[in-house]
Coordinates of C-alpha atoms in Angstrom, one line a residue:
Chain A
M138 CA 0.0 0.0 0.0
T139 CA 1.4 3.4 -0.9
I140 CA 0.9 6.5 1.3
D141 CA 0.2 9.8 -0.3
I142 CA 1.9 12.7 1.6
V143 CA 0.3 16.2 1.2
V144 CA 2.6 19.0 2.5
M145 CA 1.1 22.2 3.9
K146 CA 3.3 25.2 4.7
A147 CA 2.6 27.3 7.8
V148 CA 3.4 30.9 8.5
N149 CA 4.5 31.9 11.9
A150 CA 4.2 35.4 13.3
E151 CA 7.2 37.5 14.2
N152 CA 7.6 38.7 17.7
D153 CA 11.3 39.1 18.0
A154 CA 11.2 42.9 18.7
R155 CA 9.1 42.4 21.8
A156 CA 11.2 39.4 22.9
A157 CA 14.3 41.7 22.7
E158 CA 12.5 44.2 25.0
V159 CA 11.8 41.4 27.5
R160 CA 15.4 40.2 27.3
G161 CA 16.6 43.8 28.0
I162 CA 14.4 44.1 31.1
L163 CA 15.6 40.7 32.5
D164 CA 19.2 41.5 31.8
A165 CA 18.9 44.9 33.5
H166 CA 17.8 43.1 36.7
G167 CA 20.2 40.1 36.4
V168 CA 17.3 37.7 36.2
L169 CA 17.5 34.5 34.2
G170 CA 14.5 33.8 32.0
L171 CA 13.6 30.1 31.6
N172 CA 10.9 29.1 29.1
M173 CA 9.5 25.6 29.9
M174 CA 7.7 23.9 27.0
S175 CA 5.9 20.5 26.6
S176 CA 2.6 18.7 25.9
P177 CA -0.3 19.2 28.3
G178 CA 0.1 17.1 31.4
S179 CA 3.8 16.3 31.0
G180 CA 4.5 17.4 34.5
K181 CA 6.0 20.8 34.2
T182 CA 4.3 22.2 37.3
T183 CA 5.2 19.2 39.4
L184 CA 8.9 19.5 38.2
L185 CA 8.8 23.2 39.2
E186 CA 7.5 22.2 42.7
A187 CA 10.4 19.8 43.1
T188 CA 12.8 22.5 41.9
F189 CA 11.5 24.9 44.5
E190 CA 12.1 22.3 47.2
H191 CA 15.7 21.7 46.1
L192 CA 16.7 25.2 45.2
G193 CA 14.4 27.4 47.2
D194 CA 17.2 28.3 49.6
K195 CA 19.7 29.1 46.8
L196 CA 17.7 30.9 44.2
R197 CA 14.7 33.2 44.3
F198 CA 12.0 32.2 41.8
A199 CA 9.0 33.8 40.2
V200 CA 6.7 32.2 37.7
V201 CA 4.6 33.4 34.8
E202 CA 2.0 30.6 34.3
G203 CA 0.6 30.3 30.7
D204 CA -2.7 28.6 30.4
V205 CA -5.6 28.8 28.0
Y206 CA -8.0 29.0 30.9
T207 CA -7.9 28.5 34.7
S208 CA -5.4 29.5 37.3
L209 CA -5.0 25.9 38.7
D210 CA -1.3 25.8 38.1
A211 CA -0.7 29.3 39.5
E212 CA -2.5 28.3 42.7
R213 CA -0.1 25.3 43.0
I214 CA 2.9 27.6 42.5
A215 CA 1.5 30.2 45.0
G216 CA 1.2 27.4 47.5
H217 CA 5.0 27.3 47.6
G218 CA 5.2 31.0 48.5
V219 CA 6.6 31.7 45.0
P220 CA 5.3 34.9 43.3
V221 CA 3.2 34.0 40.3
V222 CA 1.3 35.8 37.5
Q223 CA -1.3 33.8 35.5
V224 CA -1.5 34.6 31.8
N225 CA -4.8 33.2 30.3
T226 CA -4.6 33.2 26.5
E227 CA -8.3 32.3 26.1
G228 CA -7.9 30.2 23.0
S229 CA -4.3 31.0 21.9
C230 CA -2.1 27.9 21.9
H231 CA 1.2 29.5 22.8
M232 CA 2.6 32.5 24.7
T233 CA 4.0 35.5 22.8
A234 CA 6.6 38.0 23.9
H235 CA 3.8 40.5 24.0
M236 CA 2.0 38.5 26.6
L237 CA 5.2 38.2 28.7
L238 CA 5.8 42.0 28.4
A239 CA 2.3 42.5 29.8
A240 CA 2.9 40.2 32.7
L241 CA 6.3 41.6 33.7
P242 CA 5.1 44.7 35.5
H243 CA 3.2 42.4 37.9
I244 CA 6.5 41.0 39.2
D245 CA 9.2 42.7 41.4
L246 CA 12.2 41.7 39.3
S247 CA 14.6 43.2 41.8
T248 CA 13.8 40.5 44.3
I249 CA 14.2 37.4 42.2
D250 CA 17.0 35.4 40.4
V251 CA 15.0 33.2 38.0
L252 CA 11.8 34.0 36.1
V253 CA 10.2 30.8 34.9
I254 CA 7.7 31.0 32.1
E255 CA 5.5 27.9 32.1
N256 CA 4.3 27.9 28.5
I257 CA 1.0 26.6 27.2
G258 CA 0.8 22.8 27.1
N259 CA 1.5 22.3 23.3
L260 CA 4.3 20.5 21.5
I261 CA 4.1 22.6 18.4
C262 CA 3.7 26.4 18.4
P263 CA 5.6 27.4 21.5
A264 CA 8.8 26.4 19.7
S265 CA 8.2 29.1 17.1
F266 CA 7.8 32.0 19.5
T267 CA 10.8 33.2 21.5
L268 CA 9.7 35.2 24.5
G269 CA 13.1 36.9 25.3
E270 CA 14.0 34.0 27.6
H271 CA 17.7 33.0 28.1
L272 CA 17.0 29.3 28.2
R273 CA 14.4 27.0 26.8
I274 CA 13.6 23.6 28.3
A275 CA 11.5 21.0 26.7
C276 CA 9.9 18.1 28.6
L277 CA 8.7 14.8 27.2
S278 CA 6.8 12.5 29.6
T279 CA 7.0 8.8 29.1
P280 CA 3.2 8.2 28.7
E281 CA 3.2 10.4 25.5
G282 CA 5.2 7.7 23.7
P283 CA 8.7 7.4 22.3
D284 CA 7.7 8.7 18.8
K285 CA 7.1 12.3 19.9
V286 CA 10.7 13.4 19.3
E287 CA 10.4 12.4 15.6
K288 CA 6.9 13.7 15.3
Y289 CA 7.5 17.1 17.0
P290 CA 11.2 17.7 16.5
R291 CA 11.2 21.4 16.5
L292 CA 10.4 21.8 20.2
F293 CA 13.2 19.5 21.2
S294 CA 15.7 21.1 18.8
V295 CA 15.4 24.8 19.9
S296 CA 15.9 23.9 23.6
Q297 CA 19.0 24.2 25.8
A298 CA 18.1 21.1 27.7
N299 CA 15.6 18.2 27.2
L300 CA 14.0 16.5 30.1
I301 CA 12.4 13.1 30.0
T302 CA 9.7 13.3 32.8
K303 CA 7.6 10.6 34.6
A304 CA 10.5 8.2 34.1
D305 CA 9.1 6.1 36.9
L306 CA 6.3 5.0 34.5
A307 CA 8.6 3.9 31.7
P308 CA 8.8 0.2 32.8
L309 CA 5.0 0.0 32.4
L310 CA 4.9 1.5 29.0
D311 CA 6.4 0.9 25.5
F312 CA 9.0 3.6 26.2
N313 CA 12.7 2.7 25.9
I314 CA 14.5 5.6 27.7
E315 CA 17.9 4.9 26.2
T316 CA 16.5 4.9 22.6
V317 CA 14.7 8.2 23.2
K318 CA 17.8 9.7 24.8
D319 CA 19.7 8.8 21.7
H320 CA 17.1 10.4 19.5
L321 CA 17.2 13.6 21.5
A322 CA 21.0 13.7 21.6
K323 CA 21.1 13.3 17.8
L324 CA 18.5 15.9 17.1
N325 CA 20.0 18.5 19.5
P326 CA 23.6 17.5 20.4
A327 CA 24.3 20.7 22.4
A328 CA 21.4 20.1 24.8
P329 CA 21.9 17.7 27.7
V330 CA 19.2 15.1 28.1
M331 CA 18.1 14.5 31.8
V332 CA 15.9 11.6 32.9
T333 CA 13.7 12.7 35.7
S334 CA 10.8 11.7 38.0
A335 CA 9.4 14.2 40.3
T336 CA 7.6 11.4 42.1
S337 CA 10.6 9.3 42.8
G338 CA 13.1 12.2 42.8
L339 CA 15.2 10.6 40.0
G340 CA 17.3 13.2 38.2
I341 CA 16.0 16.2 40.2
R342 CA 19.4 17.0 41.7
Q343 CA 21.1 16.7 38.3
W344 CA 18.4 19.1 36.8
C345 CA 18.8 21.6 39.6
D346 CA 22.6 21.5 39.4
W347 CA 22.4 22.1 35.7
L348 CA 20.0 25.0 36.2
R349 CA 22.2 26.7 38.7
Q350 CA 25.3 26.4 36.5
A351 CA 23.4 27.5 33.4
R352 CA 22.1 30.5 35.3
D353 CA 25.6 31.5 36.5
K354 CA 26.9 31.3 32.9
V355 CA 24.1 33.4 31.5
I356 CA 24.4 36.1 34.2
Q357 CA 28.2 36.3 33.9
A358 CA 27.9 36.6 30.1
R359 CA 25.4 39.4 29.9
Chain B
M831 CA -0.7 35.6 48.2
T832 CA -2.8 37.1 45.4
I833 CA -2.6 35.9 41.8
D834 CA -2.7 38.4 39.0
I835 CA -4.6 37.2 35.9
V836 CA -3.8 38.8 32.6
V837 CA -6.3 37.9 29.8
M838 CA -5.2 37.7 26.1
K839 CA -7.8 37.4 23.3
A840 CA -7.1 35.2 20.3
V841 CA -8.3 35.5 16.8
N842 CA -9.2 32.3 15.0
A843 CA -9.3 32.0 11.2
E844 CA -12.6 31.2 9.4
N845 CA -12.6 28.2 7.2
D846 CA -16.3 27.3 7.3
A847 CA -16.8 27.7 3.6
R848 CA -14.3 25.0 2.8
A849 CA -15.7 22.8 5.5
A850 CA -19.1 23.1 3.8
E851 CA -17.5 21.9 0.6
V852 CA -16.0 18.9 2.4
R853 CA -19.3 18.1 4.0
G854 CA -21.0 18.2 0.6
I855 CA -18.5 15.8 -0.9
L856 CA -18.8 13.4 2.1
D857 CA -22.6 13.5 2.0
A858 CA -22.7 12.9 -1.8
H859 CA -20.9 9.6 -1.2
G860 CA -22.7 8.6 2.0
V861 CA -19.5 8.7 4.0
L862 CA -19.4 9.6 7.6
G863 CA -16.6 12.1 8.5
L864 CA -15.1 11.6 12.0
N865 CA -12.6 14.1 13.4
M866 CA -10.5 12.7 16.2
M867 CA -8.9 15.3 18.5
S868 CA -6.6 15.0 21.5
S869 CA -3.1 15.8 23.0
P870 CA -0.1 14.2 21.5
G871 CA 0.3 10.6 22.6
S872 CA -3.2 10.1 24.0
G873 CA -3.6 6.9 22.0
K874 CA -5.7 8.0 19.0
T875 CA -3.9 5.7 16.5
T876 CA -4.0 2.7 18.9
L877 CA -7.7 3.3 19.4
L878 CA -8.2 3.3 15.7
E879 CA -6.3 0.1 15.3
A880 CA -8.6 -1.5 17.9
T881 CA -11.6 0.0 16.0
F882 CA -10.5 -1.6 12.7
E883 CA -10.2 -5.0 14.5
H884 CA -13.7 -4.8 15.9
L885 CA -15.5 -3.1 13.0
G886 CA -13.4 -4.1 10.0
D887 CA -16.0 -6.6 8.7
K888 CA -18.9 -4.2 9.2
L889 CA -17.6 -0.8 8.1
R890 CA -15.1 0.2 5.5
F891 CA -12.7 2.9 6.8
A892 CA -10.2 5.3 5.3
V893 CA -8.0 7.7 7.3
V894 CA -6.5 11.1 6.8
E895 CA -3.6 11.3 9.2
G896 CA -2.7 14.8 10.3
D897 CA 0.9 15.2 11.6
V898 CA 3.3 18.1 11.8
Y899 CA 6.0 15.8 10.5
T900 CA 6.6 12.1 9.7
S901 CA 4.3 9.4 8.4
L902 CA 4.7 7.1 11.4
D903 CA 1.0 6.9 12.2
A904 CA 0.0 6.5 8.5
E905 CA 2.4 3.5 8.3
R906 CA 0.6 1.9 11.3
I907 CA -2.8 2.5 9.7
A908 CA -1.6 1.2 6.3
G909 CA -0.4 -2.0 8.1
H910 CA -4.1 -2.8 8.7
G911 CA -4.9 -2.6 5.0
V912 CA -6.9 0.7 5.5
P913 CA -6.4 3.4 2.8
V914 CA -4.6 6.3 4.4
V915 CA -3.4 9.8 3.3
Q916 CA -0.8 11.6 5.3
V917 CA -1.2 15.3 5.7
N918 CA 2.0 17.0 7.0
T919 CA 1.4 20.5 8.2
E920 CA 5.1 21.3 8.7
G921 CA 4.6 23.5 11.7
S922 CA 0.9 24.2 11.8
C923 CA -0.7 23.0 15.0
H924 CA -4.1 22.0 13.6
M925 CA -5.8 20.8 10.4
T926 CA -7.9 23.1 8.4
A927 CA -10.8 22.3 6.0
H928 CA -8.5 23.4 3.2
M929 CA -6.0 20.7 4.1
L930 CA -8.8 18.1 4.1
L931 CA -10.1 19.3 0.8
A932 CA -6.6 18.8 -0.7
A933 CA -6.4 15.3 0.7
L934 CA -9.9 14.0 -0.4
P935 CA -9.0 13.4 -4.1
H936 CA -6.4 10.8 -2.9
I937 CA -9.2 8.7 -1.4
D938 CA -11.8 6.6 -3.4
L939 CA -14.9 7.7 -1.4
S940 CA -17.2 5.4 -3.3
T941 CA -15.5 2.4 -1.6
I942 CA -15.7 3.5 2.1
D943 CA -18.2 4.1 4.9
V944 CA -16.2 6.2 7.4
L945 CA -13.5 8.7 6.8
V946 CA -11.5 9.2 10.0
I947 CA -9.5 12.4 10.3
E948 CA -6.8 11.9 12.9
N949 CA -6.1 15.5 13.8
I950 CA -2.8 17.0 15.0
G951 CA -1.9 16.2 18.6
N952 CA -3.0 19.4 20.3
L953 CA -5.7 20.1 22.9
I954 CA -6.3 23.7 21.8
C955 CA -6.5 24.8 18.2
P956 CA -8.2 21.8 16.5
A957 CA -11.3 22.7 18.5
S958 CA -11.6 26.0 16.6
F959 CA -11.4 24.6 13.1
T960 CA -14.3 22.5 11.8
L961 CA -13.2 20.4 8.9
G962 CA -16.6 19.5 7.5
E963 CA -16.8 16.4 9.6
H964 CA -20.1 15.0 10.9
L965 CA -18.8 14.0 14.3
R966 CA -16.0 15.2 16.5
I967 CA -14.4 12.9 19.1
A968 CA -12.1 14.1 21.9
C969 CA -9.8 11.8 23.8
L970 CA -8.2 12.4 27.1
S971 CA -5.6 9.9 28.3
T972 CA -5.2 9.3 32.0
P973 CA -1.5 10.2 32.2
E974 CA -2.3 13.7 31.1
G975 CA -3.9 14.3 34.4
P976 CA -7.5 15.0 35.6
D977 CA -7.2 18.8 35.4
K978 CA -7.1 18.8 31.5
V979 CA -10.9 19.1 31.2
E980 CA -10.9 22.3 33.1
K981 CA -7.8 23.7 31.5
Y982 CA -8.7 22.9 27.9
P983 CA -12.6 22.9 28.1
R984 CA -13.3 23.9 24.5
L985 CA -12.0 20.7 22.9
F986 CA -14.2 18.5 25.1
S987 CA -17.3 20.8 24.7
V988 CA -17.4 20.8 20.8
S989 CA -17.3 17.0 20.6
Q990 CA -20.1 14.5 20.1
A991 CA -18.4 11.9 22.3
N992 CA -15.6 12.1 24.8
L993 CA -13.3 9.1 25.4
I994 CA -11.1 8.6 28.4
T995 CA -8.2 6.5 27.1
K996 CA -5.4 4.5 28.7
A997 CA -7.9 3.7 31.6
D998 CA -5.7 0.7 32.5
L999 CA -3.1 3.2 33.9
A1000 CA -5.5 5.2 36.1
P1001 CA -4.9 3.1 39.3
L1002 CA -1.2 4.0 39.0
L1003 CA -1.9 7.7 38.7
D1004 CA -3.7 10.5 40.5
F1005 CA -6.6 10.2 38.1
N1006 CA -10.1 9.5 39.5
I1007 CA -12.1 8.3 36.5
E1008 CA -15.5 9.0 38.1
T1009 CA -14.6 12.6 38.9
V1010 CA -13.3 13.2 35.4
K1011 CA -16.5 11.6 33.9
D1012 CA -18.6 14.0 36.0
H1013 CA -16.6 17.0 34.8
L1014 CA -17.0 15.9 31.1
A1015 CA -20.7 15.2 31.6
K1016 CA -21.3 18.6 33.1
L1017 CA -19.2 20.4 30.5
N1018 CA -20.9 18.7 27.6
P1019 CA -24.1 16.9 28.7
A1020 CA -25.1 15.8 25.2
A1021 CA -21.8 13.8 24.6
P1022 CA -21.5 10.4 26.1
V1023 CA -18.3 9.7 28.0
M1024 CA -16.7 6.3 27.3
V1025 CA -13.9 4.8 29.4
T1026 CA -11.5 2.9 27.2
S1027 CA -8.2 1.0 27.1
A1028 CA -7.0 -0.3 23.8
T1029 CA -4.5 -2.4 25.8
S1030 CA -7.0 -4.2 27.9
G1031 CA -10.0 -3.9 25.5
L1032 CA -12.0 -2.0 28.1
G1033 CA -14.8 0.0 26.5
I1034 CA -13.8 -0.8 22.9
R1035 CA -17.1 -2.6 22.2
Q1036 CA -19.1 0.3 23.7
W1037 CA -17.2 2.8 21.6
C1038 CA -17.6 0.7 18.4
D1039 CA -21.4 0.2 19.0
W1040 CA -21.7 4.0 19.6
L1041 CA -19.8 4.7 16.3
R1042 CA -22.0 2.4 14.3
Q1043 CA -25.2 3.8 15.7
A1044 CA -24.0 7.4 15.3
R1045 CA -23.1 6.7 11.7
D1046 CA -26.5 5.2 10.9
K1047 CA -28.2 8.3 12.3
V1048 CA -26.0 10.7 10.3
I1049 CA -26.4 8.8 7.1
Q1050 CA -30.2 8.6 7.5
A1051 CA -30.5 12.3 8.3
R1052 CA -28.5 13.6 5.4

């Protein structure tokens, strides 16, 4: 059986000028901007909660929570005593630098070290919109399946680190961690691949160590 | 701690005219159009494979596979002897009626009963673009988490049936099936909620019976 392939080209909007404004504001305050991207339900918020527990006494965080609707994740973040702004896109499937610019005045940047932007749960469009962040992190949870790196390569190729999350579930699923690590390493050789489970604690220290070192490098280089 | 909420309005493109063209073509051939929507990795293709096994001797299927890149899913479908057209959107996060119109000439509609459109893995934008289908199905897999109905309500409110997939994994996760069923039923009272697992076979017969009856109703009503 032959498979016909029909190719459709997409046009992505340009928002680099506003992203540069965001970057300038973050740099002026010595704040690292971290853009976290993944599918819905891949465990970004849970990873953040584990990160606060491990690094809360070393780095001061604030979070911009991107969601189409609700402030469920922002409420979880606020429960950790971390300043948080909820951006509701009401239908839009990615955050833009314009949205982040609108959120920044709600945060006292002089009192934080790291601004986390938890992007909309979506493996596609967030990869095409830089927000002025210094680092982009992509997460892939094991239940999503091992083919997602091939099917959604852009998100995992524009990131500075790729995290496999929910690794504790891998033995129950058709998900070979070593194979996916290889795919990620070939797709984006410059980005380390970290295997994590916020439930078991696997890889959380490695991730937090990486984040601290990456922040130091960015702040020194600005 | 207070949470600031910043609201952003999105503009969605209009493609209803082309969707009406698609609908006319499907109706002229007595073919049911079924638009399947969900997150990446929620198990749409696996559910389809189980559907072919259960209904393959009663209904003749063809599939339009929407993916940003690759033809991995199309190859799985073709392995079942089902005609398949792969639409690669190369960056776009949803299918449009224009894409489906371009795919239709590759399918012999006179030899099939049901045209399945497996939409791009995305919980957001596919809900805003009707493709001319008769029925929309939304899937939510248990590993995505129980909050996805609240966070992404539109997809589950425009559908004619909502399926909870990967139900076999629920006992391992923080996912109360009854609670999520209640949320779905309140959000979209007209759409039945079916609890399925293509791995264990749970709910597959119920889903296939529903599909057959829904098709009969649509074909009689046209």
